[in-house]
mmCIF file of C-alpha atoms and ligand atoms in Angstrom:
data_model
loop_
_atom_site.group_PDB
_atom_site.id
_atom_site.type_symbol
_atom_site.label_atom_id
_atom_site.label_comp_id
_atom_site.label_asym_id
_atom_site.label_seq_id
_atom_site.Cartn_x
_atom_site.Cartn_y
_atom_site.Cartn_z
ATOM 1 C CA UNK A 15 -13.681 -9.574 -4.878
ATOM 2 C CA UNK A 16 -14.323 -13.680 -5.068
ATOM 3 C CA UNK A 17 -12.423 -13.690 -7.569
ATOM 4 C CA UNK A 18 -9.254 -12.536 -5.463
ATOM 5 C CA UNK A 19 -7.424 -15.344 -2.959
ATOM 6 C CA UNK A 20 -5.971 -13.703 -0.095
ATOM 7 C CA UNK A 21 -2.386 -13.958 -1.462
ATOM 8 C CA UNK A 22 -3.404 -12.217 -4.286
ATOM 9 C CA UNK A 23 -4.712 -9.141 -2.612
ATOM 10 C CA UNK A 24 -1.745 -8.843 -0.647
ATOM 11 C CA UNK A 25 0.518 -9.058 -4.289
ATOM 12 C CA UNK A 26 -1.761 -6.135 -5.567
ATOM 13 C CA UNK A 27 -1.418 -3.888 -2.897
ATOM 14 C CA UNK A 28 2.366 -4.447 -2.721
ATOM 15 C CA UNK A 29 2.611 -3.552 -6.832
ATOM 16 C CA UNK A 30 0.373 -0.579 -5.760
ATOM 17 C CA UNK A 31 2.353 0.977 -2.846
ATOM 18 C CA UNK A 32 5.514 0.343 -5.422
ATOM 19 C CA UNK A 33 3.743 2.085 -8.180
ATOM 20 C CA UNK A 34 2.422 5.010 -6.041
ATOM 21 C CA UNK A 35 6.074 5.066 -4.851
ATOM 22 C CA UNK A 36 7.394 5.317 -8.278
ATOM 23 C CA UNK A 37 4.948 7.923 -9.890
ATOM 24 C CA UNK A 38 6.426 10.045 -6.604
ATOM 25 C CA UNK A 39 9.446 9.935 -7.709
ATOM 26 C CA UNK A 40 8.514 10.578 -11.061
ATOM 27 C CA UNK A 41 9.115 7.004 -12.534
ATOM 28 C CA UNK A 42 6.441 5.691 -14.797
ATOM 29 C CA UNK A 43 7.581 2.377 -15.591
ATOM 30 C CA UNK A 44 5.542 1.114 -19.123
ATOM 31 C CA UNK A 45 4.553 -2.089 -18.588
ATOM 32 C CA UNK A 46 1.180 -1.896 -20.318
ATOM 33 C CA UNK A 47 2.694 -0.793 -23.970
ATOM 34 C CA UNK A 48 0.255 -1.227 -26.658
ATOM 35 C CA UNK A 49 -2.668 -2.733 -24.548
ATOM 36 C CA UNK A 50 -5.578 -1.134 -24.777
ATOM 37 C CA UNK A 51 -8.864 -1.350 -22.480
ATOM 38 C CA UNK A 52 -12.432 -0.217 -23.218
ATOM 39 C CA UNK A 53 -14.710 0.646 -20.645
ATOM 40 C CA UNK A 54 -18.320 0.692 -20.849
ATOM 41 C CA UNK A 55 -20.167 2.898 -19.187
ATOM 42 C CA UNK A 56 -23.864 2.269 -18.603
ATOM 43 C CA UNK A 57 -23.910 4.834 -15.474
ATOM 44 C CA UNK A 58 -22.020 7.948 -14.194
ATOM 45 C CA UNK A 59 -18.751 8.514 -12.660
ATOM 46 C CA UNK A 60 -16.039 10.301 -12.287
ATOM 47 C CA UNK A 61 -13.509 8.295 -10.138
ATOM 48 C CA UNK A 62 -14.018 5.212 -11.769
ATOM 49 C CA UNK A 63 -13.955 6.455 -15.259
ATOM 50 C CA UNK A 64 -10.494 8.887 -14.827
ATOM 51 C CA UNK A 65 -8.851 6.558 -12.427
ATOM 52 C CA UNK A 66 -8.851 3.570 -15.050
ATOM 53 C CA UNK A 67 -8.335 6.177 -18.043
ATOM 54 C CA UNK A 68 -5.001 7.582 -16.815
ATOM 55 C CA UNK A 69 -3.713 4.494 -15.092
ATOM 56 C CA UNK A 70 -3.631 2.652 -18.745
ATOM 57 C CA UNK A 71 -2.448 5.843 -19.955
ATOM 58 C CA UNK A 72 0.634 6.259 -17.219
ATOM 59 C CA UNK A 73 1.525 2.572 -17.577
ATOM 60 C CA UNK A 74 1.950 3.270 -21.626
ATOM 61 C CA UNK A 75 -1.437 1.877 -22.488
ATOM 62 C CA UNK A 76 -4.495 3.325 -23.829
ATOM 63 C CA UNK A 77 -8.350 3.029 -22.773
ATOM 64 C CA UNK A 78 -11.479 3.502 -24.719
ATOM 65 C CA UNK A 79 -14.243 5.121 -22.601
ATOM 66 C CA UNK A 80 -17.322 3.605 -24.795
ATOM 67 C CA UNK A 81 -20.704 5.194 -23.216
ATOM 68 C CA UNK A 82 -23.464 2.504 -23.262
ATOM 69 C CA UNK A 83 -25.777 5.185 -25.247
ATOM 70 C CA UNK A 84 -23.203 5.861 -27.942
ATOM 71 C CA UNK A 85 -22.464 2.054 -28.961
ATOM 72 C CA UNK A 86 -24.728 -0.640 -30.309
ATOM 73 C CA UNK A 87 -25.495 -1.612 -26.727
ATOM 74 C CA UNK A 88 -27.608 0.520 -25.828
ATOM 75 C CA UNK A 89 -29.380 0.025 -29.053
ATOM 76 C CA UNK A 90 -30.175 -3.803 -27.690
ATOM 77 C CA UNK A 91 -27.039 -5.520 -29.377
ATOM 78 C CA UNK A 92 -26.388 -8.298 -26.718
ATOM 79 C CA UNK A 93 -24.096 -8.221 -23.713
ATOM 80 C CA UNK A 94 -22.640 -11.640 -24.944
ATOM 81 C CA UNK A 95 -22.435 -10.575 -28.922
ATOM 82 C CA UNK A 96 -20.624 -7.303 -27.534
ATOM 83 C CA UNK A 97 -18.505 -9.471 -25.384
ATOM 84 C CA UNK A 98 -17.481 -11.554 -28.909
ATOM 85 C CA UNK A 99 -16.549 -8.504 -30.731
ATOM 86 C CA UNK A 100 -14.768 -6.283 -28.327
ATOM 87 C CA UNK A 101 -12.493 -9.074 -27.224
ATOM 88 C CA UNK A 102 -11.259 -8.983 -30.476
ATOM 89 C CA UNK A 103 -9.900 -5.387 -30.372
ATOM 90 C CA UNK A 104 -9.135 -4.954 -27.140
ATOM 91 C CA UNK A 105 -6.860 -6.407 -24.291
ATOM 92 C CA UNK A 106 -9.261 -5.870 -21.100
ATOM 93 C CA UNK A 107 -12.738 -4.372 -20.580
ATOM 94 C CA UNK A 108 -14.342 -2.676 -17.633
ATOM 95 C CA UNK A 109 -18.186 -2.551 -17.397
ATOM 96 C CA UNK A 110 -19.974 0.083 -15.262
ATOM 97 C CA UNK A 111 -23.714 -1.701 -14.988
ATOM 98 C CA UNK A 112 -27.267 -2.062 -13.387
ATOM 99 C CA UNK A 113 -27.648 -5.879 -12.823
ATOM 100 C CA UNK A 114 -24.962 -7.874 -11.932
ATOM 101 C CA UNK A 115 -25.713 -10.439 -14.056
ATOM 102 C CA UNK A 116 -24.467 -8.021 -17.115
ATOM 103 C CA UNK A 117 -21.027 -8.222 -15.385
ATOM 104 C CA UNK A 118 -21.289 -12.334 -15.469
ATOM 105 C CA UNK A 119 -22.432 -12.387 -18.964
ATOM 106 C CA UNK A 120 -19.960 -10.422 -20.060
ATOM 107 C CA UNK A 121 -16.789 -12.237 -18.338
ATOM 108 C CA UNK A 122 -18.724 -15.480 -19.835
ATOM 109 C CA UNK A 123 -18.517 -14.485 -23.328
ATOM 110 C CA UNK A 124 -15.833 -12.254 -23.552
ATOM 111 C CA UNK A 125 -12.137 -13.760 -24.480
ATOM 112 C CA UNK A 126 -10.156 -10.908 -22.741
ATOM 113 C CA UNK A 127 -10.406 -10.236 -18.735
ATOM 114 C CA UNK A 128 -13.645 -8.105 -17.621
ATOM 115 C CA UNK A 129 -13.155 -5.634 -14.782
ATOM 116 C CA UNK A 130 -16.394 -4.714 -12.949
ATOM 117 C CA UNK A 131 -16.301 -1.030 -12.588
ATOM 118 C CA UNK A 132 -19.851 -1.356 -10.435
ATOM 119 C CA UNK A 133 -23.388 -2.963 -10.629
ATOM 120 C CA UNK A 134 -26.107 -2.515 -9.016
ATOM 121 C CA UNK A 135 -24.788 -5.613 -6.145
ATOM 122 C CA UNK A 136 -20.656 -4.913 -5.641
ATOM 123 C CA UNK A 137 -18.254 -2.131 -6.256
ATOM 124 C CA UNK A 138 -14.368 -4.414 -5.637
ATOM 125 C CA UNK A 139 -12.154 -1.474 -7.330
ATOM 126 C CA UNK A 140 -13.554 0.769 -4.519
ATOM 127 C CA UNK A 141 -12.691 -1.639 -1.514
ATOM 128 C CA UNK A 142 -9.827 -2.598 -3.060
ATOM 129 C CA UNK A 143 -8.247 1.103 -2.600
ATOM 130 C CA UNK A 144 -10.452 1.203 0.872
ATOM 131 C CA UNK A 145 -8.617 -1.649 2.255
ATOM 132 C CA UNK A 146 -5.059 -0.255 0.826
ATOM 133 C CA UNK A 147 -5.878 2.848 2.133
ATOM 134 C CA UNK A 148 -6.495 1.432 5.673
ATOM 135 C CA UNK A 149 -3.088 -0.727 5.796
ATOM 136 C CA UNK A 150 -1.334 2.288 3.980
ATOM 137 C CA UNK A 151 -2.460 4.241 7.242
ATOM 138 C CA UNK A 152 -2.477 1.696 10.201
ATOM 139 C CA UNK A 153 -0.347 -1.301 8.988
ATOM 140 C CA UNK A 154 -2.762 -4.077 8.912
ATOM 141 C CA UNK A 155 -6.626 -4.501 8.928
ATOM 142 C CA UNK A 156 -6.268 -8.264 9.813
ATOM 143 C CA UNK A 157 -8.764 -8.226 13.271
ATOM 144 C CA UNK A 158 -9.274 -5.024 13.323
ATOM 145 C CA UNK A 159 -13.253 -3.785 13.568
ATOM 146 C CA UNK A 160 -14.762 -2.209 10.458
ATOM 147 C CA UNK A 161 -18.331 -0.635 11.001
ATOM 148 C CA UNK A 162 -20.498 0.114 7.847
ATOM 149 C CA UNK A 163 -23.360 2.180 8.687
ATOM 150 C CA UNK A 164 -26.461 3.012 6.457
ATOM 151 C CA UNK A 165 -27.723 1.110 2.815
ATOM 152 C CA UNK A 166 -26.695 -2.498 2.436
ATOM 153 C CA UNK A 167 -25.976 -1.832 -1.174
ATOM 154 C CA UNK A 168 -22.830 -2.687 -3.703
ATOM 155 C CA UNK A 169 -20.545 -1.156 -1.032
ATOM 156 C CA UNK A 170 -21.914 -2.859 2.020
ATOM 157 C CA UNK A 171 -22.211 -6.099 0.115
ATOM 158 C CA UNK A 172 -18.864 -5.744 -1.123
ATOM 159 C CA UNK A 173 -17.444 -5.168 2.257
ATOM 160 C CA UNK A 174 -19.194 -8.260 3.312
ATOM 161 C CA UNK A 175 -16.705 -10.375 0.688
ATOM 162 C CA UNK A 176 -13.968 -8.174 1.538
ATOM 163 C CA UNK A 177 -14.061 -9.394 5.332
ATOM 164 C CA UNK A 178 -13.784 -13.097 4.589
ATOM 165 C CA UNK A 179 -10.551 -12.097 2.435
ATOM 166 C CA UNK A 180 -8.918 -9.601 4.067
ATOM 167 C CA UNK A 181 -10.369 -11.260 7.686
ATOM 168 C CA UNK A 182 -11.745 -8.310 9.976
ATOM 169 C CA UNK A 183 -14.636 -8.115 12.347
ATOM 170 C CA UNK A 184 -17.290 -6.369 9.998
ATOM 171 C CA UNK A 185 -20.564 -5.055 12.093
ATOM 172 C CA UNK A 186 -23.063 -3.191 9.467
ATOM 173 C CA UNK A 187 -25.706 -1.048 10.931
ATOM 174 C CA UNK A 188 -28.847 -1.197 8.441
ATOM 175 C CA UNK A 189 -32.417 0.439 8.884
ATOM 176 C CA UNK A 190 -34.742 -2.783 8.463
ATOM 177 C CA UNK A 191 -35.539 -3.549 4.394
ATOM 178 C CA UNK A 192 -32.344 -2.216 3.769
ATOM 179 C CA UNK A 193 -30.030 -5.111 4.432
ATOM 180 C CA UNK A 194 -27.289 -6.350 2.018
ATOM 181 C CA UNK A 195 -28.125 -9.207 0.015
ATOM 182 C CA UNK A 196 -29.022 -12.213 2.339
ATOM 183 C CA UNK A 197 -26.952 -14.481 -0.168
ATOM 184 C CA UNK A 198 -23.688 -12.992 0.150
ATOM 185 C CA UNK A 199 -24.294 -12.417 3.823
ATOM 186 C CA UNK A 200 -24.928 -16.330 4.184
ATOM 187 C CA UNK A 201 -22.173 -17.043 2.050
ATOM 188 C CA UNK A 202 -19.666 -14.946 3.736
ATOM 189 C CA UNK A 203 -20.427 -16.173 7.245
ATOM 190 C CA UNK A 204 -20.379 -19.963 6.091
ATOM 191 C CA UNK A 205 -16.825 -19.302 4.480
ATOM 192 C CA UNK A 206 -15.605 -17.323 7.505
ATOM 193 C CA UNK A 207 -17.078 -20.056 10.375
ATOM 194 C CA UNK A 208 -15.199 -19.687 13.513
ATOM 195 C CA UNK A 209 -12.442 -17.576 12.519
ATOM 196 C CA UNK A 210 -11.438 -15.240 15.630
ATOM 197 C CA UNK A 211 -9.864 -12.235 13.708
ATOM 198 C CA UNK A 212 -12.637 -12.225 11.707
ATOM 199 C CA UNK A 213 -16.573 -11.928 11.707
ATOM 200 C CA UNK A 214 -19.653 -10.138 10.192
ATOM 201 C CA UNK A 215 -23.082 -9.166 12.210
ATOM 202 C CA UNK A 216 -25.600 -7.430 11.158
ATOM 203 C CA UNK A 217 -27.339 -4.827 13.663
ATOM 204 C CA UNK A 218 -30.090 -1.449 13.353
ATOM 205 C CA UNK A 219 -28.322 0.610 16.134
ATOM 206 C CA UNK A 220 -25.662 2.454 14.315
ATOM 207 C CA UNK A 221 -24.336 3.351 18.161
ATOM 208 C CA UNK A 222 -23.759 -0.574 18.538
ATOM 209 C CA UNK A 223 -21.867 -0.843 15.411
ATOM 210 C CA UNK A 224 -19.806 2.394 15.947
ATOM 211 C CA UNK A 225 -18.600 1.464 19.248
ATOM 212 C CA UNK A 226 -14.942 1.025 19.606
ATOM 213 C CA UNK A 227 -14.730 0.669 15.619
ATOM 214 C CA UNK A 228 -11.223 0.979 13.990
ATOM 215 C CA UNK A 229 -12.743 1.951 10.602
ATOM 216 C CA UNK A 230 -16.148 3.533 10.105
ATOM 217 C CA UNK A 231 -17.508 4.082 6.512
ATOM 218 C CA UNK A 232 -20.837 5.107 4.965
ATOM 219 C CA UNK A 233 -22.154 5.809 1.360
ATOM 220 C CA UNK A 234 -25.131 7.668 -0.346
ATOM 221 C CA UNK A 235 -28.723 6.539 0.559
ATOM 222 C CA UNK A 236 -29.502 6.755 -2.883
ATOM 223 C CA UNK A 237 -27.409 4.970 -5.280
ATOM 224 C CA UNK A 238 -27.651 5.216 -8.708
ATOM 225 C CA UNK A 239 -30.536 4.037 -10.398
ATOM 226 C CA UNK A 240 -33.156 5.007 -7.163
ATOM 227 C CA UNK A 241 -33.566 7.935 -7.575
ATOM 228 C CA UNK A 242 -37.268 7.412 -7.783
ATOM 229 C CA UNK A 243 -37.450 6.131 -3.977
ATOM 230 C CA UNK A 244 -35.323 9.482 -2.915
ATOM 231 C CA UNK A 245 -38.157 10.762 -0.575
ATOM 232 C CA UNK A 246 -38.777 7.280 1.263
ATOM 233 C CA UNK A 247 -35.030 6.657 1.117
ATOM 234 C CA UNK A 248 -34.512 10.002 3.074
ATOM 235 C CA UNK A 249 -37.152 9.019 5.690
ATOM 236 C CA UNK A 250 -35.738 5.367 6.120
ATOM 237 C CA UNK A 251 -32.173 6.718 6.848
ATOM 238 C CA UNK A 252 -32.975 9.296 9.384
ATOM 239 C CA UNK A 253 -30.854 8.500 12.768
ATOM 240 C CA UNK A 254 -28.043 6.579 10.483
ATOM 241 C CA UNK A 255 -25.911 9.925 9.744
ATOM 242 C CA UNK A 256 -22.071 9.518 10.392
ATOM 243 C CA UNK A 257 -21.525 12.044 12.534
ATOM 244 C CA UNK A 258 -19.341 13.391 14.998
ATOM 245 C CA UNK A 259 -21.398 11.593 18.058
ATOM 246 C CA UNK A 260 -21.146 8.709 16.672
ATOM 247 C CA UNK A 261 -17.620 9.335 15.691
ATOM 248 C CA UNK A 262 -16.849 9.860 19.482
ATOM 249 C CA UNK A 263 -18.090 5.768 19.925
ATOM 250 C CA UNK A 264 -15.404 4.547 17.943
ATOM 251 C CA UNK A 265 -11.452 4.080 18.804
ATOM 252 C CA UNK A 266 -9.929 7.253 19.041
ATOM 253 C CA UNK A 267 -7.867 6.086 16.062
ATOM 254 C CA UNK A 268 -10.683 5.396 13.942
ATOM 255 C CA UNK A 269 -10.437 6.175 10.360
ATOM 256 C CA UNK A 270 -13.766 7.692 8.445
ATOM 257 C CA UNK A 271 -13.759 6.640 4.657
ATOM 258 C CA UNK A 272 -16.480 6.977 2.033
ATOM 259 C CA UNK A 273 -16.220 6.038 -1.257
ATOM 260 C CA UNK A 274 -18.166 9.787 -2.594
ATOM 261 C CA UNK A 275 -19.753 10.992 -4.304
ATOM 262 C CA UNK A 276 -21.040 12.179 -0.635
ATOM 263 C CA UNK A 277 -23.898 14.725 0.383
ATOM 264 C CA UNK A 278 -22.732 16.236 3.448
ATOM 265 C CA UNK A 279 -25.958 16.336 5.935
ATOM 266 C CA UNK A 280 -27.455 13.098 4.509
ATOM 267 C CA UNK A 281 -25.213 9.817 5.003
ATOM 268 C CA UNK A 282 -22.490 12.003 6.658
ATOM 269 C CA UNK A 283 -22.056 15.288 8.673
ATOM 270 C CA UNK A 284 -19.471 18.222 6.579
ATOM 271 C CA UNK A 285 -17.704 17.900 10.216
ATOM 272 C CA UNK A 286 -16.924 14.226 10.135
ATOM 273 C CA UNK A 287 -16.495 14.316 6.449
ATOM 274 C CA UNK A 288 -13.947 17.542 6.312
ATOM 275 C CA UNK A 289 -12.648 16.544 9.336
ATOM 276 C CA UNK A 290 -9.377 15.215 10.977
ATOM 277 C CA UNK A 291 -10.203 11.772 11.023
ATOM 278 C CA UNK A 292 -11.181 11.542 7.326
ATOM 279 C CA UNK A 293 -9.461 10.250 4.510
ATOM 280 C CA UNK A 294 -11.625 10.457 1.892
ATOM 281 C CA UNK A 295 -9.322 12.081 -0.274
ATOM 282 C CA UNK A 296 -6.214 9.594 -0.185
ATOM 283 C CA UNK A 297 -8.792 7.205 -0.460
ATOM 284 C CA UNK A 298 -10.112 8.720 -3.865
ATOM 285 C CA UNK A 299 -6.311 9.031 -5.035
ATOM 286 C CA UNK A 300 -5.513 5.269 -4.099
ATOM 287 C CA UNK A 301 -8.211 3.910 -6.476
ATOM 288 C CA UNK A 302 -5.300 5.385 -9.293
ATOM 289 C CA UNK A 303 -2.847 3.095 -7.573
ATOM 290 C CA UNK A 304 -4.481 -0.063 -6.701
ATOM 291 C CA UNK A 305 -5.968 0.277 -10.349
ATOM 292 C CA UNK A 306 -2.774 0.228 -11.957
ATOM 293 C CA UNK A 307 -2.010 -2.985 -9.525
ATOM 294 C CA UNK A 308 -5.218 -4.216 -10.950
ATOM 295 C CA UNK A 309 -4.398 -3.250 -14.623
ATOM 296 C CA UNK A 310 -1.039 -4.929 -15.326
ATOM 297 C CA UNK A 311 -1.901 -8.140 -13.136
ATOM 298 C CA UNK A 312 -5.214 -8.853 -15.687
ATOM 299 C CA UNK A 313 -3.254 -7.095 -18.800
ATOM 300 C CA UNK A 314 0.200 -7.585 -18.769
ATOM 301 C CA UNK A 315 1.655 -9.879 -20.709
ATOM 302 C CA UNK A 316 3.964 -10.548 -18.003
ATOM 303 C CA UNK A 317 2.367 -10.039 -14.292
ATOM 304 C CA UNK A 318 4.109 -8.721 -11.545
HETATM 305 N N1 CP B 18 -16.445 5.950 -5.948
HETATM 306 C C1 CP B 18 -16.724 5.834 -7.264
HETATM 307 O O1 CP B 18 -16.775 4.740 -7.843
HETATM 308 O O2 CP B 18 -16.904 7.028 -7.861
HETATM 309 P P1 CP B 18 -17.445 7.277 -9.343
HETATM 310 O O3 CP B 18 -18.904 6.901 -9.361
HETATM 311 O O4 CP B 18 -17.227 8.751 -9.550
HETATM 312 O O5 CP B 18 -16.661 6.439 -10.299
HETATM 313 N N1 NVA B 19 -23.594 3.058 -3.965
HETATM 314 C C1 NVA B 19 -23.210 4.063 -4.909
HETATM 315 C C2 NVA B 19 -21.736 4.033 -5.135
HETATM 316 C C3 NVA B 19 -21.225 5.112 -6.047
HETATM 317 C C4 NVA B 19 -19.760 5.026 -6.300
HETATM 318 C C5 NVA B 19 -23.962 3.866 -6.203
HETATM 319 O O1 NVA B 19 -24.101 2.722 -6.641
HETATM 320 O O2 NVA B 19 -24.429 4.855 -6.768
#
């Protein structure tokens, strides 16, 4: 998300309304003709995985889905060596990862462009589509309030960047030792200052941070890679479900997103989640889109 100047985000989300536009209409324009991506995998997913896969493969391209436990990564080969040799084959790679330092290696050493696909500290191709989705819906997020309630984890960190680029008024409701990381946090709100459309507080009461919200979003309370701390996770989290109560604080245009995979009577209620003001599912679909935006600005050999 750094990595993006405000400029640029706007570019990418017009390429990926135009390509969602054109796949409607049936056109699949191949820009991406011979490239080929590999994507490492070190954790699970579905969205992430088949949303990159078919994007290179609807733009004429081709990706490599390389599971960390099938390749001589997971065998101890380094990050960096791996870096060396796959930039050699391929045009792009995408690593799925535990510390985010993997990710930095990685872009360090390799020669081609390195997509993170999540670590253990952001998640950018998910708020990417999250923010498309919003403007897609409501024309604009510029000012508008954004609530996060729950873990400060790779989302809610993520978020936290996402506000000093995209400039909203973020409020994140955390249970205490569950903040996002204090250095993003600091550096956000130094790089934001006094800007009026746009601000980020951190509170406990997940009523304070609902109230009047334009956007409210939540994820898992156990990401992946804690599932060991599932039983004290579940007892730290009680009182921050989304819900429809706390739905009821927000603007009555207020848009529920999550980024799933969700468990309905944990982070959120089936009711808010199935419900009318949920848009989880154009949200999952838009990763596809703003992927493709991502894909041909990083491997094209000429950029939109
Ligand atoms: N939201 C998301 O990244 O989903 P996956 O873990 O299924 O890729
Ligand atoms: N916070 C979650 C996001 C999953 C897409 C995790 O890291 O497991």
């Amino acid at each position: 998300m750094v990595d993006l100047d405000a400029l640029e985000m706007q570019a990418l989300f017009s390429r990926a309304a135009w390509l969602k536009e054109a796949r409607q209409r049936g056109h699949a324009p191949q820009t991406l003709q011979g490239r080929v991506l590999g994507m490492i995998f070190e954790k699970a997913s579905t969205r992430t995985r088949v949303s990159f896969e078919v994007g290179m493969l609807q733009l004429g391209g081709q990706a490599l889905f390389l599971s960390s436990k099938d390749i001589q990564l997971g065998r101890g080969e380094t990050i960096s060596d791996s870096a060396m040799v796959l930039s050699r084959f391929l045009d792009g790679l995408l690593l799925r990862t535990y510390s985010h330092e993997n990710i930095e290696i990685m872009a360090k050493f390799a020669s081609v462009p390195v997509i993170n696909g999540l670590s253990d500290t952001f998640h950018p191709c998910q708020i990417l589509a999250d923010i498309f989705t919003y403007i897609e819906k409501r024309g604009s997020i510029q000012g508008r309030r954004v609530a996060w309630i729950g873990d400060g984890n790779n989302m809610a960190n993520t978020w936290i960047q996402a506000a000093v680029k995209a400039r909203f008024h973020l409020v994140l409701a955390c249970p205490e030792h569950y903040d996002p990381d204090p250095a993003v946090l600091m550096a956000a709100q130094q790089a934001l200052g006094n800007d009026s459309e746009a601000s980020i507080q951190l509170v406990r009461d997940p009523r304070a941070a609902a109230e009047q919200a334009d956007l409210l979003t939540t994820d898992t309370w156990i990401s992946m890679g804690q599932e060991k701390e599932q039983h004290q996770r579940l007892q730290a989290f009680q009182g921050y479900q989304v819900d429809q109560s706390l739905m009821s604080l927000a603007h009555p245009d207020v848009l529920f997103m999550h980024c799933l995979p969700a468990h309905r009577g944990e982070e959120v209620s089936a009711e808010v989640l199935d419900g009318p003001q949920s848009v989880i599912w154009d949200e999952a679909e838009n990763r596809l889109h703003v992927q493709k935006a991502v894909l041909e600005w990083l491997l094209s050999p000429c950029p939109f």
